[in-house]
Structure formats: C-alpha cells, structure tokens
CSV table of C-alpha atoms in Angstrom, one decimal:
chain,number,residue,atom,x,y,z
A,1,MET,CA,35.9,-10.2,-35.9
A,2,SER,CA,37.1,-7.8,-38.8
A,3,THR,CA,39.1,-4.6,-38.0
A,4,ILE,CA,37.5,-2.0,-39.8
A,5,PRO,CA,39.9,1.0,-40.5
A,6,PRO,CA,39.0,4.5,-39.1
A,7,VAL,CA,37.6,6.1,-42.3
A,8,LEU,CA,34.8,3.5,-42.4
A,9,LYS,CA,33.8,4.0,-38.6
A,10,PRO,CA,30.4,4.7,-39.6
A,11,ILE,CA,29.6,1.5,-41.1
A,12,THR,CA,30.9,-0.5,-37.8
A,13,SER,CA,27.5,-1.0,-36.5
A,14,TYR,CA,26.1,-2.6,-39.5
A,15,ILE,CA,29.1,-5.1,-40.4
A,16,ARG,CA,29.0,-6.0,-36.5
A,17,ARG,CA,25.1,-6.5,-36.8
A,18,ALA,CA,26.0,-9.1,-39.8
A,19,GLU,CA,28.8,-10.7,-37.9
A,20,GLU,CA,26.5,-11.6,-35.1
A,21,LEU,CA,23.7,-13.0,-37.4
A,22,ASP,CA,26.7,-14.9,-39.5
A,23,ARG,CA,26.8,-17.3,-35.8
A,24,ASP,CA,23.6,-19.1,-36.9
A,25,THR,CA,23.3,-19.5,-40.5
A,26,SER,CA,20.9,-22.4,-40.5
A,27,ARG,CA,17.7,-20.2,-41.0
A,28,PRO,CA,17.2,-17.8,-44.3
A,29,GLU,CA,16.2,-14.8,-42.4
A,30,SER,CA,19.3,-14.6,-40.7
A,31,VAL,CA,21.7,-15.1,-43.7
A,32,LEU,CA,19.3,-12.6,-45.6
A,33,VAL,CA,19.6,-9.8,-42.8
A,34,ALA,CA,23.1,-10.2,-42.5
A,35,TYR,CA,23.3,-9.8,-46.3
A,36,PHE,CA,21.5,-6.7,-46.3
A,37,CYS,CA,23.4,-5.5,-43.6
A,38,ARG,CA,26.6,-5.9,-45.1
A,39,SER,CA,24.9,-4.6,-48.3
A,40,TYR,CA,23.8,-1.1,-46.7
A,41,ALA,CA,27.6,-0.8,-44.9
A,42,MET,CA,28.9,-1.3,-48.3
A,43,GLU,CA,26.3,1.9,-50.0
A,44,LEU,CA,27.5,3.8,-46.7
A,45,GLY,CA,31.2,3.0,-47.2
A,46,ILE,CA,31.4,3.9,-51.2
A,47,PRO,CA,31.4,7.8,-50.8
A,48,LEU,CA,33.4,7.7,-47.7
A,49,VAL,CA,36.4,5.9,-49.4
A,50,GLN,CA,36.2,8.0,-52.6
A,51,ALA,CA,36.3,10.9,-50.3
A,52,SER,CA,39.3,9.9,-48.2
A,53,ARG,CA,41.2,7.8,-51.1
A,54,ASP,CA,42.3,5.9,-48.1
A,55,GLN,CA,44.1,2.4,-49.3
A,56,GLY,CA,43.2,0.5,-46.1
A,57,ALA,CA,39.5,1.6,-46.6
A,58,THR,CA,39.8,0.7,-50.3
A,59,ALA,CA,40.9,-2.6,-49.6
A,60,PHE,CA,38.5,-3.2,-46.7
A,61,LEU,CA,35.6,-2.1,-49.2
A,62,ASN,CA,36.3,-4.2,-52.1
A,63,ALA,CA,36.7,-7.4,-49.9
A,64,LEU,CA,33.0,-6.4,-48.3
A,65,ILE,CA,32.1,-6.6,-52.0
A,66,GLN,CA,33.6,-9.8,-52.9
A,67,GLN,CA,32.2,-11.4,-49.6
A,68,LEU,CA,28.9,-9.9,-50.8
A,69,GLU,CA,28.9,-11.5,-53.9
A,70,ALA,CA,30.0,-14.7,-52.6
A,71,ALA,CA,26.9,-14.7,-50.1
A,72,LYS,CA,24.5,-13.7,-53.1
A,73,LYS,CA,25.3,-17.1,-54.8
A,74,GLY,CA,24.3,-19.0,-51.8
A,75,LEU,CA,20.7,-16.8,-51.1
A,76,PRO,CA,17.5,-18.2,-52.1
A,77,ALA,CA,15.8,-16.0,-54.9
A,78,PHE,CA,14.0,-13.3,-53.5
A,79,THR,CA,12.5,-10.1,-55.0
A,80,GLN,CA,13.2,-6.4,-53.7
A,81,GLU,CA,9.7,-6.6,-52.0
A,82,GLU,CA,10.1,-9.9,-50.3
A,83,GLY,CA,13.7,-8.7,-49.1
A,84,GLN,CA,12.3,-5.3,-47.8
A,85,THR,CA,9.6,-7.1,-46.2
A,86,LEU,CA,11.7,-9.8,-44.4
A,87,MET,CA,14.1,-7.0,-43.0
A,88,THR,CA,11.0,-5.0,-42.0
A,89,GLU,CA,9.4,-8.0,-40.1
A,90,PHE,CA,12.9,-8.8,-38.6
A,91,ALA,CA,13.6,-5.3,-37.6
A,92,HIS,CA,10.1,-5.1,-36.0
A,93,ALA,CA,10.7,-8.3,-33.8
A,94,VAL,CA,13.9,-7.2,-32.6
A,95,PHE,CA,12.3,-3.8,-31.7
A,96,ALA,CA,9.0,-5.8,-29.9
A,97,ARG,CA,11.6,-7.9,-27.8
A,98,ALA,CA,13.3,-4.6,-26.1
A,99,ASP,CA,10.3,-2.9,-25.9
A,100,GLU,CA,8.3,-5.9,-24.2
A,101,GLU,CA,11.4,-5.9,-21.8
A,102,ASP,CA,11.5,-2.2,-21.2
A,103,ARG,CA,7.5,-1.9,-20.6
A,104,ALA,CA,7.9,-4.9,-18.1
A,105,GLY,CA,10.4,-2.8,-16.0
A,106,LEU,CA,13.4,-4.9,-16.4
A,107,ALA,CA,15.2,-2.6,-19.2
A,108,ASP,CA,19.4,-2.5,-18.5
A,109,LYS,CA,22.4,-2.4,-20.7
A,110,GLY,CA,21.2,-5.4,-22.8
A,111,THR,CA,17.5,-3.8,-23.5
A,112,ALA,CA,19.5,-0.6,-24.6
A,113,ARG,CA,21.5,-2.8,-26.9
A,114,THR,CA,18.5,-4.5,-28.3
A,115,PHE,CA,16.9,-1.3,-29.1
A,116,TYR,CA,20.0,-0.3,-30.6
A,117,ALA,CA,20.4,-3.3,-32.8
A,118,ALA,CA,16.8,-2.7,-34.0
A,119,ALA,CA,17.4,0.6,-34.9
A,120,ASN,CA,20.4,-0.4,-36.8
A,121,PHE,CA,18.1,-3.0,-38.6
A,122,TYR,CA,15.5,0.0,-39.6
A,123,ASP,CA,18.6,2.2,-40.9
A,124,ALA,CA,19.7,-0.4,-43.3
A,125,LEU,CA,16.0,-0.6,-44.7
A,126,ALA,CA,17.2,2.9,-46.2
A,127,GLN,CA,18.8,0.6,-49.0
A,128,PHE,CA,15.3,-0.2,-50.3
A,129,GLY,CA,13.9,3.5,-50.5
A,130,ASP,CA,12.3,5.7,-48.2
A,131,LEU,CA,11.0,4.6,-44.9
A,132,ALA,CA,7.5,3.9,-44.2
A,133,PRO,CA,6.0,5.8,-41.2
A,134,GLU,CA,6.3,2.8,-38.9
A,135,PRO,CA,9.6,1.9,-39.3
A,136,LEU,CA,10.8,5.3,-39.2
A,137,GLN,CA,8.9,6.2,-35.9
A,138,LYS,CA,10.3,2.6,-34.4
A,139,LYS,CA,13.4,3.8,-35.3
A,140,LYS,CA,13.6,7.5,-33.9
A,141,TYR,CA,12.0,5.8,-30.6
A,142,ALA,CA,14.6,2.9,-30.5
A,143,LYS,CA,17.7,5.4,-30.6
A,144,TRP,CA,16.0,7.7,-28.0
A,145,LYS,CA,15.3,4.7,-25.7
A,146,ALA,CA,18.4,3.1,-26.0
A,147,ALA,CA,19.9,6.4,-25.1
A,148,GLU,CA,17.4,7.2,-22.3
A,149,ILE,CA,18.3,3.3,-20.6
A,150,LEU,CA,21.9,4.3,-20.5
A,151,LYS,CA,21.6,7.1,-19.2
A,152,ALA,CA,19.4,6.1,-16.3
A,153,VAL,CA,22.0,3.2,-15.6
A,154,LYS,CA,25.1,5.6,-16.0
A,155,GLU,CA,22.8,7.9,-13.1
A,156,GLY,CA,22.3,4.9,-10.9
A,157,ARG,CA,18.5,4.8,-11.5
A,158,ASP,CA,16.0,2.6,-13.1
A,159,PRO,CA,14.8,3.3,-16.4
A,160,ALA,CA,11.6,4.8,-16.6
A,161,PRO,CA,9.4,2.2,-18.6
A,162,GLY,CA,7.7,3.2,-22.0
A,163,GLY,CA,7.9,6.4,-23.6
A,164,PHE,CA,8.0,10.0,-22.3
A,165,GLY,CA,5.4,10.9,-20.1
A,166,GLU,CA,3.7,7.6,-20.8
A,167,GLU,CA,1.7,5.8,-18.0
A,168,THR,CA,2.9,2.5,-18.0
A,169,ALA,CA,1.5,-0.2,-15.7
A,170,LYS,CA,4.1,-1.8,-13.6
A,171,VAL,CA,3.2,-5.0,-11.8
A,172,VAL,CA,6.1,-6.3,-9.6
A,173,THR,CA,5.9,-9.8,-8.9
A,174,PRO,CA,8.1,-12.4,-7.2
A,175,ARG,CA,9.2,-13.7,-10.5
A,176,SER,CA,10.0,-10.0,-12.4
A,177,ALA,CA,11.9,-9.1,-9.1
A,178,GLU,CA,13.9,-12.5,-9.7
A,179,ALA,CA,14.5,-11.9,-13.7
A,180,LYS,CA,15.3,-8.1,-12.2
A,181,GLU,CA,17.7,-9.5,-10.0
A,182,SER,CA,19.2,-11.7,-12.5
A,183,LYS,CA,19.2,-9.6,-15.4
A,184,ASP,CA,21.3,-6.9,-13.1
A,185,SER,CA,23.8,-9.7,-12.1
A,186,GLU,CA,24.4,-10.8,-15.6
A,187,PRO,CA,22.8,-8.7,-18.8
A,188,ALA,CA,21.6,-11.1,-21.4
A,189,PRO,CA,23.0,-10.6,-24.6
A,190,PHE,CA,21.2,-9.7,-28.1
A,191,LYS,CA,19.4,-12.5,-29.5
A,192,PRO,CA,17.7,-12.4,-33.2
A,193,PRO,CA,14.5,-13.6,-33.2
A,194,ASN,CA,14.1,-17.6,-34.3
A,195,LEU,CA,17.7,-18.1,-33.7
A,196,ASP,CA,19.0,-21.0,-31.7
A,197,ARG,CA,22.3,-19.3,-30.3
A,198,GLN,CA,22.6,-16.1,-28.7
A,199,PRO,CA,25.5,-13.8,-30.5
A,200,THR,CA,27.2,-11.6,-28.2
A,201,LEU,CA,26.6,-8.0,-29.1
A,202,GLU,CA,29.5,-5.2,-29.1
A,203,ASP,CA,29.4,-1.8,-27.3
A,204,LEU,CA,27.3,0.9,-28.9
A,205,ILE,CA,28.7,2.7,-31.5
A,206,PRO,CA,27.8,6.1,-32.6
A,207,VAL,CA,24.7,5.3,-35.4
A,208,ALA,CA,26.1,6.0,-39.0
A,209,PRO,CA,24.1,9.0,-41.0
A,210,GLY,CA,22.2,8.0,-44.2
A,211,ALA,CA,24.2,8.0,-47.3
A,212,GLU,CA,23.6,7.5,-51.2
A,213,ALA,CA,23.8,4.2,-52.8
A,214,GLY,CA,26.9,3.5,-54.5
A,215,PRO,CA,27.6,1.5,-57.7
A,216,PRO,CA,26.2,-1.8,-58.4
A,217,LEU,CA,26.9,-4.9,-56.6
A,218,GLY,CA,30.1,-6.5,-57.6
A,219,ALA,CA,31.6,-3.6,-59.2
A,220,PRO,CA,35.3,-2.5,-57.7
A,221,VAL,CA,35.9,0.6,-55.4
A,222,ARG,CA,37.5,3.0,-58.0
A,223,VAL,CA,39.2,6.3,-56.1
A,224,PRO,CA,39.2,9.3,-58.2
A,225,PRO,CA,42.6,10.7,-58.5
A,226,PRO,CA,43.4,14.0,-57.1
A,227,ALA,CA,42.8,16.9,-59.1
A,228,ALA,CA,45.2,18.2,-61.3
A,229,ALA,CA,46.8,21.3,-59.6
A,230,ALA,CA,45.9,24.6,-61.5
A,231,ALA,CA,48.6,26.1,-63.8
A,232,ALA,CA,50.4,28.7,-62.7
A,233,PRO,CA,49.8,32.0,-64.4
C-alpha cells in the first residue's frame, strides 16, 4: 500500500480503490476501473501540488503519472464513451450490491463501505464530464446512506433500510437472521462485481471535492516558482 503525502489526502480514496482492484487483473473491467480511479486521482492531485509546491507530493504525483502511462500500454483499446459506459456500469453494480443488502435489513459497516466505494466510483466519472442525473443522484444517496448506517452502528441501533421516509418491507426469515448474525460477527469486505477474490477496504476517508482536470497524461508536473517579491519603493 502506497504512502500518500498529507498534501494529497483528498486523492486517497481513489488510490485505495485502485489498489483494491489491482488484486485481480484477470478481467478487463477491473484493470480499466483501477486505471480510471488513478486517472481521476491525478486530476485532483495536480492543482494540490501546484498550490503547495510540496516536493514529496510532486514526486508522488509524477510517479502516479508514470504508473498510468505504463498501465495504459497494457490496456485494451477503448474510446472515451466506452470508458465512461464501463465505469458507470461498474459503479451501478457496486451501488446495487449495497442497496440490496441494505433493503434486506442486513446493513452493517461493510455495507457502508460498499456504499462509500460506489460513491468514489461515481466521483471518478467526473473525468468524463458532468454526471448524468442517475449517477449524480446515486452518488449523493450512497454518501448519505453510508453516513446514516455508520451513525446507526455507532449509536447501537439497527440501520433503517431504504431511503429517508421510505416504507421498506422487511421479512425476517431464519436464513436472513442467520445472515445478519454472521455479518455482525464477521463483516464481509467489499467485493467489486465479477471478481473472484475479495480485496479488503480501508477505513472510510472523507470524500474529496471535485477539481479541474490537469495537463495531458504523461506530462510532468511542473510546480511554478514562488512569485518574485515586489521591489521596495
């Protein structure tokens, strides 16, 4: 796991999602989504480095750019539209997994992490342009739901299934009760869709705000020198 300089803390979530997906490179969607997560982290990181002029952050970001260039050579050819579609479908699949678990009355910290991961993937869609209404709505819901579940767990109560004010039917069967007990004793780690192995999620990290895209991929990060001091009158 890479050590991220404090200046680049806002990109941590996206680097962690990419590292989780690196655990399985046998399927194209995992490799591509990891690439897009790092690409979005790069876009967020460039203005942070330029504003701070931190040498450690600059070195980290340049290494990230080199990593992206190396990864791109091994990726299958894809258009911008194809990449956006794949990333959107991946985010929807992760969101659906958390939502189904929540509406079944089985939500726990693991469910909150899955919602949070889905929100990260929706965030990364910003590199393709403004989010469409559905991804934008699901991103907001996922962040809200993750916070609500964690709040309930912290307060020692069962998280309320579904959205605010929704009437969600909850049928408790021996199987669902057993699943709930199993989840309480050993929360399941987040598993991206279509993966054979389960990566482990890190603890939740505040979601990074949006940022403008940086220079083209592969361009070195150039930190502007401090402004020259004004001449004395």
